[in-house]
mmCIF file with all atom_site columns, C-alpha atoms in Angstrom:
data_model
loop_
_atom_site.group_PDB
_atom_site.id
_atom_site.type_symbol
_atom_site.label_atom_id
_atom_site.label_alt_id
_atom_site.label_comp_id
_atom_site.label_asym_id
_atom_site.label_entity_id
_atom_site.label_seq_id
_atom_site.pdbx_PDB_ins_code
_atom_site.Cartn_x
_atom_site.Cartn_y
_atom_site.Cartn_z
_atom_site.occupancy
_atom_site.B_iso_or_equiv
_atom_site.pdbx_formal_charge
_atom_site.auth_seq_id
_atom_site.auth_comp_id
_atom_site.auth_asym_id
_atom_site.auth_atom_id
_atom_site.pdbx_PDB_model_num
ATOM 1   C CA . UNK C 1 1   ? 31.376 108.900 88.610 1.00 47.00 ? 1   UNK C CA 1
ATOM 2   C CA . UNK C 1 2   ? 32.307 105.762 90.723 1.00 46.00 ? 2   UNK C CA 1
ATOM 3   C CA . UNK C 1 3   ? 31.193 103.539 87.836 1.00 46.00 ? 3   UNK C CA 1
ATOM 4   C CA . UNK C 1 4   ? 33.371 105.206 85.288 1.00 47.00 ? 4   UNK C CA 1
ATOM 5   C CA . UNK C 1 5   ? 36.509 104.942 87.510 1.00 44.00 ? 5   UNK C CA 1
ATOM 6   C CA . UNK C 1 6   ? 35.736 101.273 88.186 1.00 43.00 ? 6   UNK C CA 1
ATOM 7   C CA . UNK C 1 7   ? 35.222 100.519 84.502 1.00 44.00 ? 7   UNK C CA 1
ATOM 8   C CA . UNK C 1 8   ? 38.483 102.360 83.744 1.00 43.00 ? 8   UNK C CA 1
ATOM 9   C CA . UNK C 1 9   ? 40.280 100.310 86.297 1.00 42.00 ? 9   UNK C CA 1
ATOM 10  C CA . UNK C 1 10  ? 38.942 97.005  84.883 1.00 39.00 ? 10  UNK C CA 1
ATOM 11  C CA . UNK C 1 11  ? 40.082 98.013  81.426 1.00 40.00 ? 11  UNK C CA 1
ATOM 12  C CA . UNK C 1 12  ? 43.555 98.804  82.632 1.00 40.00 ? 12  UNK C CA 1
ATOM 13  C CA . UNK C 1 13  ? 43.792 95.534  84.495 1.00 40.00 ? 13  UNK C CA 1
ATOM 14  C CA . UNK C 1 14  ? 42.450 93.585  81.532 1.00 41.00 ? 14  UNK C CA 1
ATOM 15  C CA . UNK C 1 15  ? 44.889 95.213  79.326 1.00 35.00 ? 15  UNK C CA 1
ATOM 16  C CA . UNK C 1 16  ? 47.731 94.432  81.649 1.00 34.00 ? 16  UNK C CA 1
ATOM 17  C CA . UNK C 1 17  ? 46.769 90.827  81.840 1.00 35.00 ? 17  UNK C CA 1
ATOM 18  C CA . UNK C 1 18  ? 47.018 90.439  78.110 1.00 34.00 ? 18  UNK C CA 1
ATOM 19  C CA . UNK C 1 19  ? 50.499 91.961  77.748 1.00 35.00 ? 19  UNK C CA 1
ATOM 20  C CA . UNK C 1 20  ? 52.614 88.941  78.796 1.00 39.00 ? 20  UNK C CA 1
ATOM 21  C CA . UNK C 1 21  ? 50.921 86.783  76.098 1.00 37.00 ? 21  UNK C CA 1
ATOM 22  C CA . UNK C 1 22  ? 51.904 89.263  73.493 1.00 44.00 ? 22  UNK C CA 1
ATOM 23  C CA . UNK C 1 23  ? 55.674 89.073  74.060 1.00 51.00 ? 23  UNK C CA 1
ATOM 24  C CA . UNK C 1 24  ? 58.026 90.049  71.287 1.00 61.00 ? 24  UNK C CA 1
ATOM 25  C CA . UNK C 1 25  ? 59.365 86.747  69.636 1.00 82.00 ? 25  UNK C CA 1
ATOM 26  C CA . UNK C 1 26  ? 62.740 88.187  68.654 1.00 92.00 ? 26  UNK C CA 1
ATOM 27  C CA . UNK C 1 27  ? 64.766 91.326  69.040 1.00 95.00 ? 27  UNK C CA 1
ATOM 28  C CA . UNK C 1 28  ? 67.979 92.619  67.470 1.00 96.00 ? 28  UNK C CA 1
ATOM 29  C CA . UNK C 1 29  ? 70.653 94.167  69.689 1.00 97.00 ? 29  UNK C CA 1
ATOM 30  C CA . UNK C 1 30  ? 72.843 96.589  67.635 1.00 98.00 ? 30  UNK C CA 1
ATOM 31  C CA . UNK C 1 31  ? 75.991 98.026  69.119 1.00 97.00 ? 31  UNK C CA 1
ATOM 32  C CA . UNK C 1 32  ? 77.237 101.352 67.826 1.00 96.00 ? 32  UNK C CA 1
ATOM 33  C CA . UNK C 1 33  ? 80.845 101.375 68.706 1.00 94.00 ? 33  UNK C CA 1
ATOM 34  C CA . UNK C 1 34  ? 83.002 104.261 69.976 1.00 89.00 ? 34  UNK C CA 1
ATOM 35  C CA . UNK C 1 35  ? 85.397 105.276 67.149 1.00 90.00 ? 35  UNK C CA 1
ATOM 36  C CA . UNK C 1 36  ? 88.547 107.364 67.734 1.00 87.00 ? 36  UNK C CA 1
ATOM 37  C CA . UNK C 1 37  ? 88.284 109.857 64.800 1.00 85.00 ? 37  UNK C CA 1
ATOM 38  C CA . UNK C 1 38  ? 88.816 113.573 64.651 1.00 83.00 ? 38  UNK C CA 1
ATOM 39  C CA . UNK C 1 39  ? 85.229 114.477 63.517 1.00 84.00 ? 39  UNK C CA 1
ATOM 40  C CA . UNK C 1 40  ? 82.842 111.968 64.837 1.00 85.00 ? 40  UNK C CA 1
ATOM 41  C CA . UNK C 1 41  ? 79.290 111.673 63.253 1.00 88.00 ? 41  UNK C CA 1
ATOM 42  C CA . UNK C 1 42  ? 76.768 109.151 64.470 1.00 92.00 ? 42  UNK C CA 1
ATOM 43  C CA . UNK C 1 43  ? 76.137 106.511 61.781 1.00 94.00 ? 43  UNK C CA 1
ATOM 44  C CA . UNK C 1 44  ? 72.957 106.221 59.746 1.00 96.00 ? 44  UNK C CA 1
ATOM 45  C CA . UNK C 1 45  ? 71.734 102.575 60.259 1.00 97.00 ? 45  UNK C CA 1
ATOM 46  C CA . UNK C 1 46  ? 69.089 100.595 58.382 1.00 97.00 ? 46  UNK C CA 1
ATOM 47  C CA . UNK C 1 47  ? 67.684 97.414  59.700 1.00 98.00 ? 47  UNK C CA 1
ATOM 48  C CA . UNK C 1 48  ? 65.386 95.174  57.507 1.00 97.00 ? 48  UNK C CA 1
ATOM 49  C CA . UNK C 1 49  ? 64.316 91.629  56.917 1.00 97.00 ? 49  UNK C CA 1
ATOM 50  C CA . UNK C 1 50  ? 64.650 89.876  53.592 1.00 97.00 ? 50  UNK C CA 1
ATOM 51  C CA . UNK C 1 51  ? 63.969 86.467  52.114 1.00 97.00 ? 51  UNK C CA 1
ATOM 52  C CA . UNK C 1 52  ? 66.798 84.259  50.902 1.00 97.00 ? 52  UNK C CA 1
ATOM 53  C CA . UNK C 1 53  ? 66.640 85.803  47.459 1.00 96.00 ? 53  UNK C CA 1
ATOM 54  C CA . UNK C 1 54  ? 67.424 89.177  49.067 1.00 94.00 ? 54  UNK C CA 1
ATOM 55  C CA . UNK C 1 55  ? 63.873 90.448  48.479 1.00 95.00 ? 55  UNK C CA 1
ATOM 56  C CA . UNK C 1 56  ? 62.777 92.884  51.208 1.00 95.00 ? 56  UNK C CA 1
ATOM 57  C CA . UNK C 1 57  ? 60.115 91.527  53.498 1.00 96.00 ? 57  UNK C CA 1
ATOM 58  C CA . UNK C 1 58  ? 59.985 94.290  56.089 1.00 95.00 ? 58  UNK C CA 1
ATOM 59  C CA . UNK C 1 59  ? 61.766 97.514  57.080 1.00 96.00 ? 59  UNK C CA 1
ATOM 60  C CA . UNK C 1 60  ? 62.564 97.325  60.834 1.00 97.00 ? 60  UNK C CA 1
ATOM 61  C CA . UNK C 1 61  ? 64.319 100.593 61.576 1.00 96.00 ? 61  UNK C CA 1
ATOM 62  C CA . UNK C 1 62  ? 66.041 103.486 59.712 1.00 96.00 ? 62  UNK C CA 1
ATOM 63  C CA . UNK C 1 63  ? 68.057 105.700 61.984 1.00 96.00 ? 63  UNK C CA 1
ATOM 64  C CA . UNK C 1 64  ? 69.138 109.030 60.445 1.00 94.00 ? 64  UNK C CA 1
ATOM 65  C CA . UNK C 1 65  ? 69.077 112.767 61.129 1.00 92.00 ? 65  UNK C CA 1
ATOM 66  C CA . UNK C 1 66  ? 65.189 113.205 61.005 1.00 89.00 ? 66  UNK C CA 1
ATOM 67  C CA . UNK C 1 67  ? 65.434 116.692 62.666 1.00 87.00 ? 67  UNK C CA 1
ATOM 68  C CA . UNK C 1 68  ? 67.280 118.428 59.984 1.00 86.00 ? 68  UNK C CA 1
ATOM 69  C CA . UNK C 1 69  ? 65.365 121.199 58.285 1.00 88.00 ? 69  UNK C CA 1
ATOM 70  C CA . UNK C 1 70  ? 63.999 120.711 54.717 1.00 86.00 ? 70  UNK C CA 1
ATOM 71  C CA . UNK C 1 71  ? 64.622 116.894 55.088 1.00 85.00 ? 71  UNK C CA 1
ATOM 72  C CA . UNK C 1 72  ? 68.333 117.507 54.568 1.00 86.00 ? 72  UNK C CA 1
ATOM 73  C CA . UNK C 1 73  ? 68.931 114.354 56.664 1.00 86.00 ? 73  UNK C CA 1
ATOM 74  C CA . UNK C 1 74  ? 67.509 112.179 53.810 1.00 90.00 ? 74  UNK C CA 1
ATOM 75  C CA . UNK C 1 75  ? 70.357 113.320 51.514 1.00 89.00 ? 75  UNK C CA 1
ATOM 76  C CA . UNK C 1 76  ? 72.689 110.569 52.888 1.00 88.00 ? 76  UNK C CA 1
ATOM 77  C CA . UNK C 1 77  ? 70.236 107.733 53.007 1.00 94.00 ? 77  UNK C CA 1
ATOM 78  C CA . UNK C 1 78  ? 71.551 106.360 49.663 1.00 94.00 ? 78  UNK C CA 1
ATOM 79  C CA . UNK C 1 79  ? 75.033 105.822 51.270 1.00 94.00 ? 79  UNK C CA 1
ATOM 80  C CA . UNK C 1 80  ? 73.393 102.685 52.856 1.00 96.00 ? 80  UNK C CA 1
ATOM 81  C CA . UNK C 1 81  ? 73.662 101.116 49.528 1.00 94.00 ? 81  UNK C CA 1
ATOM 82  C CA . UNK C 1 82  ? 72.122 97.631  50.103 1.00 96.00 ? 82  UNK C CA 1
ATOM 83  C CA . UNK C 1 83  ? 69.077 98.923  51.976 1.00 96.00 ? 83  UNK C CA 1
ATOM 84  C CA . UNK C 1 84  ? 68.607 101.882 49.451 1.00 95.00 ? 84  UNK C CA 1
ATOM 85  C CA . UNK C 1 85  ? 68.591 99.507  46.458 1.00 95.00 ? 85  UNK C CA 1
ATOM 86  C CA . UNK C 1 86  ? 66.098 96.992  48.125 1.00 94.00 ? 86  UNK C CA 1
ATOM 87  C CA . UNK C 1 87  ? 63.718 99.402  49.863 1.00 93.00 ? 87  UNK C CA 1
ATOM 88  C CA . UNK C 1 88  ? 64.974 102.953 50.492 1.00 92.00 ? 88  UNK C CA 1
ATOM 89  C CA . UNK C 1 89  ? 64.429 104.503 47.153 1.00 92.00 ? 89  UNK C CA 1
ATOM 90  C CA . UNK C 1 90  ? 60.798 103.480 47.096 1.00 92.00 ? 90  UNK C CA 1
ATOM 91  C CA . UNK C 1 91  ? 59.890 104.899 50.520 1.00 87.00 ? 91  UNK C CA 1
ATOM 92  C CA . UNK C 1 92  ? 58.710 108.337 51.281 1.00 83.00 ? 92  UNK C CA 1
ATOM 93  C CA . UNK C 1 93  ? 60.653 109.203 54.438 1.00 86.00 ? 93  UNK C CA 1
ATOM 94  C CA . UNK C 1 94  ? 59.995 109.416 57.432 1.00 86.00 ? 94  UNK C CA 1
ATOM 95  C CA . UNK C 1 95  ? 58.135 106.215 57.749 1.00 89.00 ? 95  UNK C CA 1
ATOM 96  C CA . UNK C 1 96  ? 56.011 105.898 60.903 1.00 86.00 ? 96  UNK C CA 1
ATOM 97  C CA . UNK C 1 97  ? 57.298 103.134 63.204 1.00 84.00 ? 97  UNK C CA 1
ATOM 98  C CA . UNK C 1 98  ? 60.414 102.718 61.301 1.00 93.00 ? 98  UNK C CA 1
ATOM 99  C CA . UNK C 1 99  ? 62.289 106.064 60.971 1.00 91.00 ? 99  UNK C CA 1
ATOM 100 C CA . UNK C 1 100 ? 64.111 107.505 64.005 1.00 92.00 ? 100 UNK C CA 1
ATOM 101 C CA . UNK C 1 101 ? 67.004 109.538 65.068 1.00 92.00 ? 101 UNK C CA 1
ATOM 102 C CA . UNK C 1 102 ? 70.574 108.305 64.966 1.00 93.00 ? 102 UNK C CA 1
ATOM 103 C CA . UNK C 1 103 ? 71.606 106.576 68.083 1.00 96.00 ? 103 UNK C CA 1
ATOM 104 C CA . UNK C 1 104 ? 74.637 107.256 70.276 1.00 95.00 ? 104 UNK C CA 1
ATOM 105 C CA . UNK C 1 105 ? 77.453 104.884 71.128 1.00 95.00 ? 105 UNK C CA 1
ATOM 106 C CA . UNK C 1 106 ? 76.221 101.866 72.972 1.00 96.00 ? 106 UNK C CA 1
ATOM 107 C CA . UNK C 1 107 ? 73.796 98.933  72.576 1.00 98.00 ? 107 UNK C CA 1
ATOM 108 C CA . UNK C 1 108 ? 70.264 99.422  71.171 1.00 98.00 ? 108 UNK C CA 1
ATOM 109 C CA . UNK C 1 109 ? 67.453 96.938  70.784 1.00 97.00 ? 109 UNK C CA 1
ATOM 110 C CA . UNK C 1 110 ? 64.747 96.875  68.149 1.00 96.00 ? 110 UNK C CA 1
ATOM 111 C CA . UNK C 1 111 ? 61.879 94.360  67.885 1.00 95.00 ? 111 UNK C CA 1
ATOM 112 C CA . UNK C 1 112 ? 61.787 92.146  64.807 1.00 94.00 ? 112 UNK C CA 1
ATOM 113 C CA . UNK C 1 113 ? 58.339 91.854  63.004 1.00 93.00 ? 113 UNK C CA 1
ATOM 114 C CA . UNK C 1 114 ? 56.105 89.297  64.842 1.00 89.00 ? 114 UNK C CA 1
ATOM 115 C CA . UNK C 1 115 ? 53.946 88.648  61.803 1.00 91.00 ? 115 UNK C CA 1
ATOM 116 C CA . UNK C 1 116 ? 56.387 86.838  59.574 1.00 93.00 ? 116 UNK C CA 1
ATOM 117 C CA . UNK C 1 117 ? 55.076 83.693  57.801 1.00 94.00 ? 117 UNK C CA 1
ATOM 118 C CA . UNK C 1 118 ? 56.838 80.401  58.187 1.00 95.00 ? 118 UNK C CA 1
ATOM 119 C CA . UNK C 1 119 ? 60.031 80.333  56.114 1.00 96.00 ? 119 UNK C CA 1
ATOM 120 C CA . UNK C 1 120 ? 63.608 81.359  55.940 1.00 97.00 ? 120 UNK C CA 1
ATOM 121 C CA . UNK C 1 121 ? 64.707 84.902  56.364 1.00 97.00 ? 121 UNK C CA 1
ATOM 122 C CA . UNK C 1 122 ? 67.741 87.201  56.764 1.00 97.00 ? 122 UNK C CA 1
ATOM 123 C CA . UNK C 1 123 ? 68.017 90.231  59.049 1.00 97.00 ? 123 UNK C CA 1
ATOM 124 C CA . UNK C 1 124 ? 70.236 92.874  57.701 1.00 98.00 ? 124 UNK C CA 1
ATOM 125 C CA . UNK C 1 125 ? 71.933 95.742  59.577 1.00 98.00 ? 125 UNK C CA 1
ATOM 126 C CA . UNK C 1 126 ? 73.683 98.346  57.378 1.00 98.00 ? 126 UNK C CA 1
ATOM 127 C CA . UNK C 1 127 ? 75.541 101.426 58.709 1.00 97.00 ? 127 UNK C CA 1
ATOM 128 C CA . UNK C 1 128 ? 77.181 104.386 56.887 1.00 95.00 ? 128 UNK C CA 1
ATOM 129 C CA . UNK C 1 129 ? 78.767 107.373 58.436 1.00 89.00 ? 129 UNK C CA 1
ATOM 130 C CA . UNK C 1 130 ? 79.630 110.759 57.096 1.00 82.00 ? 130 UNK C CA 1
ATOM 131 C CA . UNK C 1 131 ? 83.356 110.976 56.577 1.00 77.00 ? 131 UNK C CA 1
ATOM 132 C CA . UNK C 1 132 ? 83.457 107.322 57.590 1.00 80.00 ? 132 UNK C CA 1
ATOM 133 C CA . UNK C 1 133 ? 82.887 103.928 56.103 1.00 89.00 ? 133 UNK C CA 1
ATOM 134 C CA . UNK C 1 134 ? 80.010 101.530 55.427 1.00 94.00 ? 134 UNK C CA 1
ATOM 135 C CA . UNK C 1 135 ? 79.302 98.126  56.902 1.00 97.00 ? 135 UNK C CA 1
ATOM 136 C CA . UNK C 1 136 ? 76.641 95.469  56.235 1.00 98.00 ? 136 UNK C CA 1
ATOM 137 C CA . UNK C 1 137 ? 75.971 92.540  58.527 1.00 97.00 ? 137 UNK C CA 1
ATOM 138 C CA . UNK C 1 138 ? 73.559 89.651  57.924 1.00 97.00 ? 138 UNK C CA 1
ATOM 139 C CA . UNK C 1 139 ? 72.085 87.047  60.247 1.00 97.00 ? 139 UNK C CA 1
ATOM 140 C CA . UNK C 1 140 ? 69.992 84.237  58.790 1.00 97.00 ? 140 UNK C CA 1
ATOM 141 C CA . UNK C 1 141 ? 66.989 82.853  60.795 1.00 96.00 ? 141 UNK C CA 1
ATOM 142 C CA . UNK C 1 142 ? 63.897 80.842  60.240 1.00 95.00 ? 142 UNK C CA 1
ATOM 143 C CA . UNK C 1 143 ? 60.298 80.949  61.441 1.00 94.00 ? 143 UNK C CA 1
ATOM 144 C CA . UNK C 1 144 ? 58.570 77.711  62.036 1.00 93.00 ? 144 UNK C CA 1
ATOM 145 C CA . UNK C 1 145 ? 54.834 76.978  61.345 1.00 92.00 ? 145 UNK C CA 1
ATOM 146 C CA . UNK C 1 146 ? 53.964 77.677  65.083 1.00 89.00 ? 146 UNK C CA 1
ATOM 147 C CA . UNK C 1 147 ? 55.687 81.043  64.946 1.00 86.00 ? 147 UNK C CA 1
ATOM 148 C CA . UNK C 1 148 ? 58.857 80.129  66.780 1.00 89.00 ? 148 UNK C CA 1
ATOM 149 C CA . UNK C 1 149 ? 62.181 81.503  65.676 1.00 91.00 ? 149 UNK C CA 1
ATOM 150 C CA . UNK C 1 150 ? 65.411 79.517  65.181 1.00 91.00 ? 150 UNK C CA 1
ATOM 151 C CA . UNK C 1 151 ? 68.864 80.653  64.116 1.00 90.00 ? 151 UNK C CA 1
ATOM 152 C CA . UNK C 1 152 ? 72.254 78.789  63.848 1.00 85.00 ? 152 UNK C CA 1
ATOM 153 C CA . UNK C 1 153 ? 74.124 82.075  64.053 1.00 86.00 ? 153 UNK C CA 1
ATOM 154 C CA . UNK C 1 154 ? 72.914 84.471  66.719 1.00 92.00 ? 154 UNK C CA 1
ATOM 155 C CA . UNK C 1 155 ? 75.728 86.924  66.771 1.00 94.00 ? 155 UNK C CA 1
ATOM 156 C CA . UNK C 1 156 ? 77.817 88.698  64.182 1.00 97.00 ? 156 UNK C CA 1
ATOM 157 C CA . UNK C 1 157 ? 80.717 91.139  64.916 1.00 97.00 ? 157 UNK C CA 1
ATOM 158 C CA . UNK C 1 158 ? 81.130 94.252  62.900 1.00 95.00 ? 158 UNK C CA 1
ATOM 159 C CA . UNK C 1 159 ? 84.631 95.509  62.009 1.00 94.00 ? 159 UNK C CA 1
ATOM 160 C CA . UNK C 1 160 ? 84.279 99.228  61.773 1.00 90.00 ? 160 UNK C CA 1
ATOM 161 C CA . UNK C 1 161 ? 80.999 101.069 61.790 1.00 94.00 ? 161 UNK C CA 1
ATOM 162 C CA . UNK C 1 162 ? 79.154 98.306  63.778 1.00 97.00 ? 162 UNK C CA 1
ATOM 163 C CA . UNK C 1 163 ? 80.078 96.472  66.875 1.00 97.00 ? 163 UNK C CA 1
ATOM 164 C CA . UNK C 1 164 ? 78.290 93.194  67.817 1.00 97.00 ? 164 UNK C CA 1
ATOM 165 C CA . UNK C 1 165 ? 74.955 92.564  66.368 1.00 98.00 ? 165 UNK C CA 1
ATOM 166 C CA . UNK C 1 166 ? 72.872 89.866  68.279 1.00 97.00 ? 166 UNK C CA 1
ATOM 167 C CA . UNK C 1 167 ? 69.715 88.167  67.389 1.00 96.00 ? 167 UNK C CA 1
ATOM 168 C CA . UNK C 1 168 ? 67.870 87.653  70.772 1.00 95.00 ? 168 UNK C CA 1
ATOM 169 C CA . UNK C 1 169 ? 65.086 85.034  70.659 1.00 91.00 ? 169 UNK C CA 1
ATOM 170 C CA . UNK C 1 170 ? 62.567 85.480  73.558 1.00 85.00 ? 170 UNK C CA 1
ATOM 171 C CA . UNK C 1 171 ? 60.773 82.152  73.411 1.00 69.00 ? 171 UNK C CA 1
#
């Protein structure tokens, strides 16, 4: 029994030692603003990465009402028109690691994919709200051959459904 505990402790220590080297290269911070409306509904939000020709490279997050019975929450996904045309209509929701519940007012962080090849990309954030509007924000960035991320524009300000969107580079 002592050997099993010692081996388990070594595995945990070894795993912990590896974590700092596997840091996330970039994150996106998305602000869901407080709106003064009579009937507030949390926005559905899609976050994805595309190439400069607007071809989808990766879906990062889709926040919608995943808990509704009979997949009723999927009914409004097409309201996020840009994401729906580029990716959503070909997916079978929910998608593991991508789909999640809508988020409350505040700032929320999501990790960008860390396996992007060297090249130019655009991160998209699109929001749509029941009885509300739609908004689509884009932030261009590039990945160098060594995997580092650069961006001339690291912030974009929404005007209605989204607050500030920030690309956070952790290198």
